[in-house]
PDB file of C-alpha atoms in Angstrom:
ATOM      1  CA  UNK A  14    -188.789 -74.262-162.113  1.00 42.00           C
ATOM      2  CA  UNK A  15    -185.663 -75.950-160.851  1.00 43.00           C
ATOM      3  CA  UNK A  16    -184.853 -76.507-157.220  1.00 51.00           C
ATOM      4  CA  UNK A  17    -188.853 -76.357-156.494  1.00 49.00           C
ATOM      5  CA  UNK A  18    -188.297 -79.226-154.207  1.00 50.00           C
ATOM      6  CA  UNK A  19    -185.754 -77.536-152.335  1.00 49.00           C
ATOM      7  CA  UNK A  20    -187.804 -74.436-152.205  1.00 51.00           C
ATOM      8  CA  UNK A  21    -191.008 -75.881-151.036  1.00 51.00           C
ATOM      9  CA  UNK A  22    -189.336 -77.157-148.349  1.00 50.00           C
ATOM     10  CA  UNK A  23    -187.372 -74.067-147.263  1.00 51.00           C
ATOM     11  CA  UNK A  24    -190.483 -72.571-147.081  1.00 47.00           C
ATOM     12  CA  UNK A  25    -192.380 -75.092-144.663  1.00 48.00           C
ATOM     13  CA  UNK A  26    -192.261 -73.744-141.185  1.00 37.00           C
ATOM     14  CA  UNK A  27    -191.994 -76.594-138.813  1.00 37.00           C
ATOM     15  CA  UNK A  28    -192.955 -75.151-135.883  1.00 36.00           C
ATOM     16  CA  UNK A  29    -194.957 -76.524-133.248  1.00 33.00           C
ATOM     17  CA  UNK A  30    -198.802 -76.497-133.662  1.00 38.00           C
ATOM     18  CA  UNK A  31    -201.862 -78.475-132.520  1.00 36.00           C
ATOM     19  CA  UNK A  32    -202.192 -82.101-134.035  1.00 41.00           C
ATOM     20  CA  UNK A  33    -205.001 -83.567-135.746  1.00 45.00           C
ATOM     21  CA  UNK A  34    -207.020 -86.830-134.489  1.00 44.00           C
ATOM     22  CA  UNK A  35    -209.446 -85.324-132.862  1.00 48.00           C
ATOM     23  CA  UNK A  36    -212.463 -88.023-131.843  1.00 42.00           C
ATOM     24  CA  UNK A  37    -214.188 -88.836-135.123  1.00 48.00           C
ATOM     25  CA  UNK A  38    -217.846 -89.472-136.256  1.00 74.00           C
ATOM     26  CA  UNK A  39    -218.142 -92.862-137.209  1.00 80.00           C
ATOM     27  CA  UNK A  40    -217.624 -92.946-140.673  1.00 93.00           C
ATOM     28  CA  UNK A  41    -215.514 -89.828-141.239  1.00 96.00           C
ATOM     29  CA  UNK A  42    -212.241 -89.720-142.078  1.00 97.00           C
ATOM     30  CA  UNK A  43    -212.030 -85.757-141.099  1.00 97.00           C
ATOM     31  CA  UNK A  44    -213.704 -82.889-140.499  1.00 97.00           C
ATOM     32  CA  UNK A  45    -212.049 -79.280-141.953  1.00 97.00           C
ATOM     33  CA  UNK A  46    -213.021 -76.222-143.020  1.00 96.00           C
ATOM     34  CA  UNK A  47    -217.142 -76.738-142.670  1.00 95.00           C
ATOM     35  CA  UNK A  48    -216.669 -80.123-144.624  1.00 96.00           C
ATOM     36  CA  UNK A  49    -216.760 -83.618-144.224  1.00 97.00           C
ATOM     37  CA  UNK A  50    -214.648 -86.277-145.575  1.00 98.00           C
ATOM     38  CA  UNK A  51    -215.938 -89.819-145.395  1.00 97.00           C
ATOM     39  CA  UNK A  52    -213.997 -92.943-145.045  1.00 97.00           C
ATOM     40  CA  UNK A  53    -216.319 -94.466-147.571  1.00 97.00           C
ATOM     41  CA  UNK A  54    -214.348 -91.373-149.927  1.00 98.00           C
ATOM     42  CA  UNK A  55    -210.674 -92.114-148.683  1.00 98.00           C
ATOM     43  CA  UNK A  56    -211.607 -95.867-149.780  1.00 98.00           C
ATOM     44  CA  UNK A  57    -213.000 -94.747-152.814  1.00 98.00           C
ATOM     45  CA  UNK A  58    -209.638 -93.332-153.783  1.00 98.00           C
ATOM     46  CA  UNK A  59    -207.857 -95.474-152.828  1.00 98.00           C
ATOM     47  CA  UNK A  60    -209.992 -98.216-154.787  1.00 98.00           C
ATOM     48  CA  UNK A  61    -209.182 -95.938-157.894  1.00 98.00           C
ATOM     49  CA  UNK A  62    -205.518 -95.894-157.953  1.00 98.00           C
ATOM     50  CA  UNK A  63    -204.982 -99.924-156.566  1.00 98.00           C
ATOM     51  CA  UNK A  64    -207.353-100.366-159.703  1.00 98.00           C
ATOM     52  CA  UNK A  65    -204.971 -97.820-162.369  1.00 98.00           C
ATOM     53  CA  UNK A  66    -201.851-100.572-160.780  1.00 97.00           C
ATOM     54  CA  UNK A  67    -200.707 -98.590-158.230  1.00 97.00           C
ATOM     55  CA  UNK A  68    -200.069 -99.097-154.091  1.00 93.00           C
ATOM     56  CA  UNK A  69    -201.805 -97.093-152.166  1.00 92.00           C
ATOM     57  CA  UNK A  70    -201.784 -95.141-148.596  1.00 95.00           C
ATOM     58  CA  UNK A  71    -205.089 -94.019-146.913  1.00 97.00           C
ATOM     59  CA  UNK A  72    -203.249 -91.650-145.181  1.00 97.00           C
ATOM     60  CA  UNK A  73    -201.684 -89.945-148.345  1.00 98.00           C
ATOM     61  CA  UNK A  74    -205.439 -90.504-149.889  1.00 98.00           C
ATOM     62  CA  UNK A  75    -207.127 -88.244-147.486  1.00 98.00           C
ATOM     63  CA  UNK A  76    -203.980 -85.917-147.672  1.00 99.00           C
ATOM     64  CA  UNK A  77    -205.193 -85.076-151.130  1.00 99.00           C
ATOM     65  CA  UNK A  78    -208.901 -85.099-150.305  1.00 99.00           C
ATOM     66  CA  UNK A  79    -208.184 -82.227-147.399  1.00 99.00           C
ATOM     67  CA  UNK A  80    -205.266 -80.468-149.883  1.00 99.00           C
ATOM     68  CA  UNK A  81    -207.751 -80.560-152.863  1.00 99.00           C
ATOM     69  CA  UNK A  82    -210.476 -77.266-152.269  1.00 98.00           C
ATOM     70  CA  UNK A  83    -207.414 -75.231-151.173  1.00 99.00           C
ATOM     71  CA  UNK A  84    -205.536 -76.333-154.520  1.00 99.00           C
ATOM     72  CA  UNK A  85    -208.572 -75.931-156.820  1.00 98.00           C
ATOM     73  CA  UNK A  86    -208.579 -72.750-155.662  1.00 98.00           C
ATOM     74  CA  UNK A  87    -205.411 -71.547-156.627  1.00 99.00           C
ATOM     75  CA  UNK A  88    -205.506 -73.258-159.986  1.00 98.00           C
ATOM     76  CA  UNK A  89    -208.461 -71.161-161.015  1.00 98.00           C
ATOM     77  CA  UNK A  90    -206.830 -67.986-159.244  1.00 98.00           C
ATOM     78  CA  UNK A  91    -203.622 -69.084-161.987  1.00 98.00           C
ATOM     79  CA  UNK A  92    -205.785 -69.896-164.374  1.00 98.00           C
ATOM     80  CA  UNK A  93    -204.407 -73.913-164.630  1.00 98.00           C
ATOM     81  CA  UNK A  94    -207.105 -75.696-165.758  1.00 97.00           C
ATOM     82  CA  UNK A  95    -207.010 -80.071-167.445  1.00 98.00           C
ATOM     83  CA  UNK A  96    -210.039 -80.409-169.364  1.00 97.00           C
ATOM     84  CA  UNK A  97    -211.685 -83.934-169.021  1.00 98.00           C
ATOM     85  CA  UNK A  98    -210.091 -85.199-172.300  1.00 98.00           C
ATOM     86  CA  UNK A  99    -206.703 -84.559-171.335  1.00 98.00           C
ATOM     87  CA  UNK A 100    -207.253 -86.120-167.864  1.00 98.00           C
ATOM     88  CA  UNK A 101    -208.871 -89.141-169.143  1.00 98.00           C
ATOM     89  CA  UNK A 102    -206.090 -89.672-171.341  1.00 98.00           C
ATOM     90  CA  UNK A 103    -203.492 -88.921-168.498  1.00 98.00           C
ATOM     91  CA  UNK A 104    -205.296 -91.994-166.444  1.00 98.00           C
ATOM     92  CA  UNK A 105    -205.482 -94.497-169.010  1.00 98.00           C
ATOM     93  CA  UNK A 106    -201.529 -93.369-169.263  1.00 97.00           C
ATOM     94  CA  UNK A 107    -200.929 -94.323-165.894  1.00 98.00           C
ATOM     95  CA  UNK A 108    -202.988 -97.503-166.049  1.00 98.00           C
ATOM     96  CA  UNK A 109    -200.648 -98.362-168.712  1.00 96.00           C
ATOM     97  CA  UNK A 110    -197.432 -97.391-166.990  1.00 95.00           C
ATOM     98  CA  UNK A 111    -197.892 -99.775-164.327  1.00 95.00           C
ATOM     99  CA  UNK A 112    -198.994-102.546-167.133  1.00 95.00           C
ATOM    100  CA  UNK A 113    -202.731-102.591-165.478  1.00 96.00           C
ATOM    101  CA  UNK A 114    -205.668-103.107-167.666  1.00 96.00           C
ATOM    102  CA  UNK A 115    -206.348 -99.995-169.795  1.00 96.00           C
ATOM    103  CA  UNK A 116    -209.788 -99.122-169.046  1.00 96.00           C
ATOM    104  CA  UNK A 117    -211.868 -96.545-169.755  1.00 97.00           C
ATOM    105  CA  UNK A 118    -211.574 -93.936-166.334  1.00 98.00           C
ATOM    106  CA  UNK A 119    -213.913 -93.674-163.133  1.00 98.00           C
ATOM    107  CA  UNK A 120    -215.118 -90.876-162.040  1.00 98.00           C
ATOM    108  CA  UNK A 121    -212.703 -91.169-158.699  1.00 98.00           C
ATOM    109  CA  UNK A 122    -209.698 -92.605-161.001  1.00 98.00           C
ATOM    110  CA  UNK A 123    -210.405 -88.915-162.696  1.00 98.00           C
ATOM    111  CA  UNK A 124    -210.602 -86.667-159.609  1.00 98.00           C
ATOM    112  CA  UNK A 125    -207.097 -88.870-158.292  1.00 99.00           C
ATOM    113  CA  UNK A 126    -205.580 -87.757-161.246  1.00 99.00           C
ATOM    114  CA  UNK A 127    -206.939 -84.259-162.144  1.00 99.00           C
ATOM    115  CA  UNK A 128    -205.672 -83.573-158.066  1.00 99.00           C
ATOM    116  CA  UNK A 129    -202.210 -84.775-158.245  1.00 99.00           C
ATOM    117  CA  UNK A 130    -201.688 -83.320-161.498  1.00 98.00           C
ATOM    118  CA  UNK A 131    -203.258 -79.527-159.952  1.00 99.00           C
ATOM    119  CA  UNK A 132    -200.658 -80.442-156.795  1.00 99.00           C
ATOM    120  CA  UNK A 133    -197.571 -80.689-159.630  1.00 98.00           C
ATOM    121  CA  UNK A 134    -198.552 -77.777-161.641  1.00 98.00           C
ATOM    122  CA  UNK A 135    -198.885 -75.578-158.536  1.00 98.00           C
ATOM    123  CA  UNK A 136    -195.875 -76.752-157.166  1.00 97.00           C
ATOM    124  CA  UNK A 137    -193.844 -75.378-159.945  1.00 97.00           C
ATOM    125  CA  UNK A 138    -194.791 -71.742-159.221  1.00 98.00           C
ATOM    126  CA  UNK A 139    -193.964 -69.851-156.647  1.00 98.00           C
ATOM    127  CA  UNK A 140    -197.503 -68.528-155.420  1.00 98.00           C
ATOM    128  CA  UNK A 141    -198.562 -72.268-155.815  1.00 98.00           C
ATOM    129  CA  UNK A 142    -195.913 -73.258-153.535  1.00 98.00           C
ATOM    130  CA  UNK A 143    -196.879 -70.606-150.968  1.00 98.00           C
ATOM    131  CA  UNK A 144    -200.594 -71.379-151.531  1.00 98.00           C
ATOM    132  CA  UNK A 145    -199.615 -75.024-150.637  1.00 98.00           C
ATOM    133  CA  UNK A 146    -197.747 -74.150-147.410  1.00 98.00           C
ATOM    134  CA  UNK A 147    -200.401 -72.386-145.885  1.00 98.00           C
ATOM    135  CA  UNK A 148    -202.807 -75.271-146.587  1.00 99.00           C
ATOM    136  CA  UNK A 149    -200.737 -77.684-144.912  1.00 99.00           C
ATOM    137  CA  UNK A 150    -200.293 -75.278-141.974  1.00 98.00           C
ATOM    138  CA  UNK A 151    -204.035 -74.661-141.791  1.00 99.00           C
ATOM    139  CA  UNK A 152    -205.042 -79.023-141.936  1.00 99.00           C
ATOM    140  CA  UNK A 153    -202.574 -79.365-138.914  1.00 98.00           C
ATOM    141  CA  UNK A 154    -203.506 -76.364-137.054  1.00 98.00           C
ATOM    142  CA  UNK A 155    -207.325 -77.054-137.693  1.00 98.00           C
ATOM    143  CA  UNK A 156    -208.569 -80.851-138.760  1.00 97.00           C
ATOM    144  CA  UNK A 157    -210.032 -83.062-137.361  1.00 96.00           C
ATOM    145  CA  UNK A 158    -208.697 -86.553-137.981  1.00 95.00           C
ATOM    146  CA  UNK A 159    -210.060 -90.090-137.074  1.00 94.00           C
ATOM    147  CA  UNK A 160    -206.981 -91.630-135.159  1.00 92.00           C
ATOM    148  CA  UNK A 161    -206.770 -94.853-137.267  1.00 92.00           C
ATOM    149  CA  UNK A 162    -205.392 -92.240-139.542  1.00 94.00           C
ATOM    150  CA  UNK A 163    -202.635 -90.693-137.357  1.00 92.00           C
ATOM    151  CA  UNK A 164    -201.722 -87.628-136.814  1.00 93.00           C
ATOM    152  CA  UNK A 165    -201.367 -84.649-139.775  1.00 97.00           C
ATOM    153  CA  UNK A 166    -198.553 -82.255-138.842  1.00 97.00           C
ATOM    154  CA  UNK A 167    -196.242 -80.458-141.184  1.00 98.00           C
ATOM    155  CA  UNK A 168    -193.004 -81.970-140.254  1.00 97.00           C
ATOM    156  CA  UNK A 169    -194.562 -85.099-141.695  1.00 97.00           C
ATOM    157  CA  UNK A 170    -195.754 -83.584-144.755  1.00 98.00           C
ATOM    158  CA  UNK A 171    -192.464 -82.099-145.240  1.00 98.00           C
ATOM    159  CA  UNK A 172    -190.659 -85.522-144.409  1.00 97.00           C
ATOM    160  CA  UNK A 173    -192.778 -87.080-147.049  1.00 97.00           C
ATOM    161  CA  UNK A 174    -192.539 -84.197-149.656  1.00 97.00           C
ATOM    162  CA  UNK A 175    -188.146 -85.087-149.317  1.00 97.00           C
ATOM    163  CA  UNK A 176    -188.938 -89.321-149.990  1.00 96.00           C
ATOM    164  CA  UNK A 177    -191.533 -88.144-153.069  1.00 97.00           C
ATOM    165  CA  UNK A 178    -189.296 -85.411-154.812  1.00 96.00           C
ATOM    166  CA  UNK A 179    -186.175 -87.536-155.018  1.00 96.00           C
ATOM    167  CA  UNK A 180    -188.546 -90.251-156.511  1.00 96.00           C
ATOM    168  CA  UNK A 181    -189.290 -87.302-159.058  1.00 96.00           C
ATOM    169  CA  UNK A 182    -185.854 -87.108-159.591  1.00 93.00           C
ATOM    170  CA  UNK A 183    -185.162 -90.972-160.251  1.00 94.00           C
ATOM    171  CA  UNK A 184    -188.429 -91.950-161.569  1.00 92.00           C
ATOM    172  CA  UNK A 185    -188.632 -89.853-165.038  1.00 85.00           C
ATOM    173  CA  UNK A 186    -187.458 -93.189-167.132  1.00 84.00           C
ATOM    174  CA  UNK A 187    -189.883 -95.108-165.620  1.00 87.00           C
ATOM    175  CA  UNK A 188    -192.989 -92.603-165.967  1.00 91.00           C
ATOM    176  CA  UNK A 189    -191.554 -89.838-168.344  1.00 90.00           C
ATOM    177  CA  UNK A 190    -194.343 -87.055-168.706  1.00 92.00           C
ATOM    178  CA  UNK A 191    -196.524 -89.103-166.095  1.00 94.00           C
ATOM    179  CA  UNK A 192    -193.929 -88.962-163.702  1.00 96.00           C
ATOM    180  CA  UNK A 193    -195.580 -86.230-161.257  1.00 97.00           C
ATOM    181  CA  UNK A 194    -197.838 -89.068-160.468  1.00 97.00           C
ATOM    182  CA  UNK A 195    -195.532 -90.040-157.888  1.00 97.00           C
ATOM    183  CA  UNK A 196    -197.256 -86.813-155.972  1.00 98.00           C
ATOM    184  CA  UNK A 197    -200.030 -89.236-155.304  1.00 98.00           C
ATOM    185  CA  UNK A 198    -198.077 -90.227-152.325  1.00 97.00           C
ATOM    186  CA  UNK A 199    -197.658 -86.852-150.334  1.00 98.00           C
ATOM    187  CA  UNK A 200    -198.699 -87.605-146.969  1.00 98.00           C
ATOM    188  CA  UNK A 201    -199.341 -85.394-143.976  1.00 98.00           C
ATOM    189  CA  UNK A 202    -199.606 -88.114-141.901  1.00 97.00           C
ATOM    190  CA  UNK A 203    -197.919 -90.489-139.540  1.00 89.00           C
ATOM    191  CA  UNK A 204    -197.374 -93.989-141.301  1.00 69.00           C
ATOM    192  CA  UNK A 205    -197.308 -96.119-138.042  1.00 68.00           C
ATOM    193  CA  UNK A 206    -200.726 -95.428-137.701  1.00 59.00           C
ATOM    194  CA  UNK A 207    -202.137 -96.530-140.448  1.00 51.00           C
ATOM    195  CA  UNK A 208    -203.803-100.270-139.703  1.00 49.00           C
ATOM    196  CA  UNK A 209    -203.362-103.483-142.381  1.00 49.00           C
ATOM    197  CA  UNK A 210    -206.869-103.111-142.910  1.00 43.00           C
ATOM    198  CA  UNK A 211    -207.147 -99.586-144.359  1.00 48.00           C
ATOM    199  CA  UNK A 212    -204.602-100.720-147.186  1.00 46.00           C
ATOM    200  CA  UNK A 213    -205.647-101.899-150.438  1.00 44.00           C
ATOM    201  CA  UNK A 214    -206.097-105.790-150.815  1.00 37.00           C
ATOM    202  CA  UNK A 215    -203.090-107.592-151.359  1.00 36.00           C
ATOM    203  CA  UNK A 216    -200.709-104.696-150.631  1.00 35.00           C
ATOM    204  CA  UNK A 217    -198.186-103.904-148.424  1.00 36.00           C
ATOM    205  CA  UNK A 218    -198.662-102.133-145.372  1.00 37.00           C
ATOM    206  CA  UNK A 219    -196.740 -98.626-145.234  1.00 36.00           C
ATOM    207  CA  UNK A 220    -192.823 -98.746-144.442  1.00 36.00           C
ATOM    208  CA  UNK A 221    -191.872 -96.709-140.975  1.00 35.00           C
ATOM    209  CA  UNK A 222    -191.523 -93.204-141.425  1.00 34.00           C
ATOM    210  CA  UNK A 223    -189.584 -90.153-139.560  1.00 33.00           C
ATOM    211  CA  UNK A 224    -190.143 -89.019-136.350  1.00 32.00           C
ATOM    212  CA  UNK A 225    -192.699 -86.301-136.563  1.00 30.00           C
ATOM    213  CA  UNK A 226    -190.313 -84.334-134.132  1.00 29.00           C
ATOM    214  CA  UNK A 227    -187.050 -84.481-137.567  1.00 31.00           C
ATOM    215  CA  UNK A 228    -186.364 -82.103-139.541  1.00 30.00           C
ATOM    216  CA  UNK A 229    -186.505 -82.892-143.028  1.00 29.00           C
ATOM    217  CA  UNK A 230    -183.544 -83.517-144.549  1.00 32.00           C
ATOM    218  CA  UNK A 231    -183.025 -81.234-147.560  1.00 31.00           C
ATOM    219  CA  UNK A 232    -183.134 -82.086-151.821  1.00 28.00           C
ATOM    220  CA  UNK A 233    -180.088 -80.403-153.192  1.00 30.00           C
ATOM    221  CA  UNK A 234    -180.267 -82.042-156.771  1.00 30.00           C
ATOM    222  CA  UNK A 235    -182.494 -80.504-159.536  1.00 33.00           C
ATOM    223  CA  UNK A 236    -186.041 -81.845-160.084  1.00 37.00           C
ATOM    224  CA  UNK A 237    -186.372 -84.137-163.816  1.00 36.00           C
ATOM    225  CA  UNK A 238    -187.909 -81.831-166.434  1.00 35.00           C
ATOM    226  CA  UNK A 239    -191.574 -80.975-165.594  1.00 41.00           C
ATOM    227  CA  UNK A 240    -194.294 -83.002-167.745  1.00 39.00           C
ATOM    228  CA  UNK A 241    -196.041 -81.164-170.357  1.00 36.00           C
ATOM    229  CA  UNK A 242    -197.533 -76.917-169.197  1.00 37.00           C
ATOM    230  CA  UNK A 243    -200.805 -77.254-168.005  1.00 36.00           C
ATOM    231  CA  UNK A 244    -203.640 -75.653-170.815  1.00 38.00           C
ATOM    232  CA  UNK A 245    -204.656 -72.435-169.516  1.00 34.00           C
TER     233      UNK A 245
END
């Protein structure tokens, strides 16, 4: 399970592909794969983690929402399944990790977690890496994004995936077992882009990031010890 950071990104192709941000429906936040994403959703989630304590992206929001059918289907392929106790516990964890108000879990607070804890399981196998890759691939090649949002690519994903997994790496006294939650802030897409009012009240707007056109630069240091096996 070591080095998963490294290999993740060895195996993201950055080549060059179509872009997302096609014209948008008003109201969605993207269209992919026969199903539509609202903005009303994005702000949902992102409602649920500025709520749990935590600073939020809409960009890295809908990055889950798009990632999520392709990783809850290979979590039932692996068999990795988090009940609704154990989740519900995990997000009253990470409500108290950031000293919010322990409270007792929406139903979006839930699906943030249950999907960012799916995204860290998977990412420590090797067919859950692969399975993750292609996903990415297919939401550049194939979304369609409302512009506010930017544009989804994979060199950005993979940028983002380098800034996240050395937080992995640093975070672990912070978090401990809760650190994965720092996965919550994979994003496929441009930062510029994203305007001050699509971030949560009272937060910051998103820092600069890479030029689309970089290559990421690689991890070489060994992940922190993965939280607890997920309950088959």
């Amino acid at each position: 399970m070591k080095r998963f950071a490294t290999a993740l990104l060895a195996v993201l192709t950055l080549s060059a592909c179509a872009v997302t941000g096609q014209p948008a429906h008003p109201g969605t936040a993207a269209i992919y794969d026969g199903a539509t994403i609202t903005t009303a959703q994005v702000a949902a989630w992102g409602t649920a983690q500025d709520d749990m304590g935590y600073p939020n992206d809409p960009g890295a929001a809908l990055t889950l929402l798009l990632l999520r059918p392709a990783l809850d289907k290979e979590a039932a392929t692996q068999g990795i399944v988090f009940d609704d106790k154990q989740i519900s516990a995990e997000a009253q964890t990470w409500m108290s990790a950031s000293k919010a108000k322990v409270v007792s879990p929406t139903p979006d607070m839930m699906e943030v977690v249950r999907t960012v804890r799916v995204l860290h399981a998977l990412l420590l196998t090797t067919s859950g890496k692969a399975a993750i890759k292609t996903a990415v691939e297919s939401i550049e090649a194939n979304a369609e994004a409302n512009p506010v949002y930017g544009h989804f690519t994979v060199v950005q994903f993979a940028n983002s995936f380098d800034i996240v997994a050395k937080r992995y790496q640093n975070d672990q006294g912070q978090y401990g077992d809760m650190v994965y939650l720092v996965f919550k802030d994979l994003s496929g897409f441009n930062g510029n882009a994203q305007r001050g009012w699509m971030v949560g009240a009272g937060l910051p707007s998103p820092s600069p990031t890479a030029s689309p056109t970089a290559s990421p630069a690689p991890v070489n240091a060994s992940p922190a010890p993965a939280s607890p096996s997920p309950t088959p």
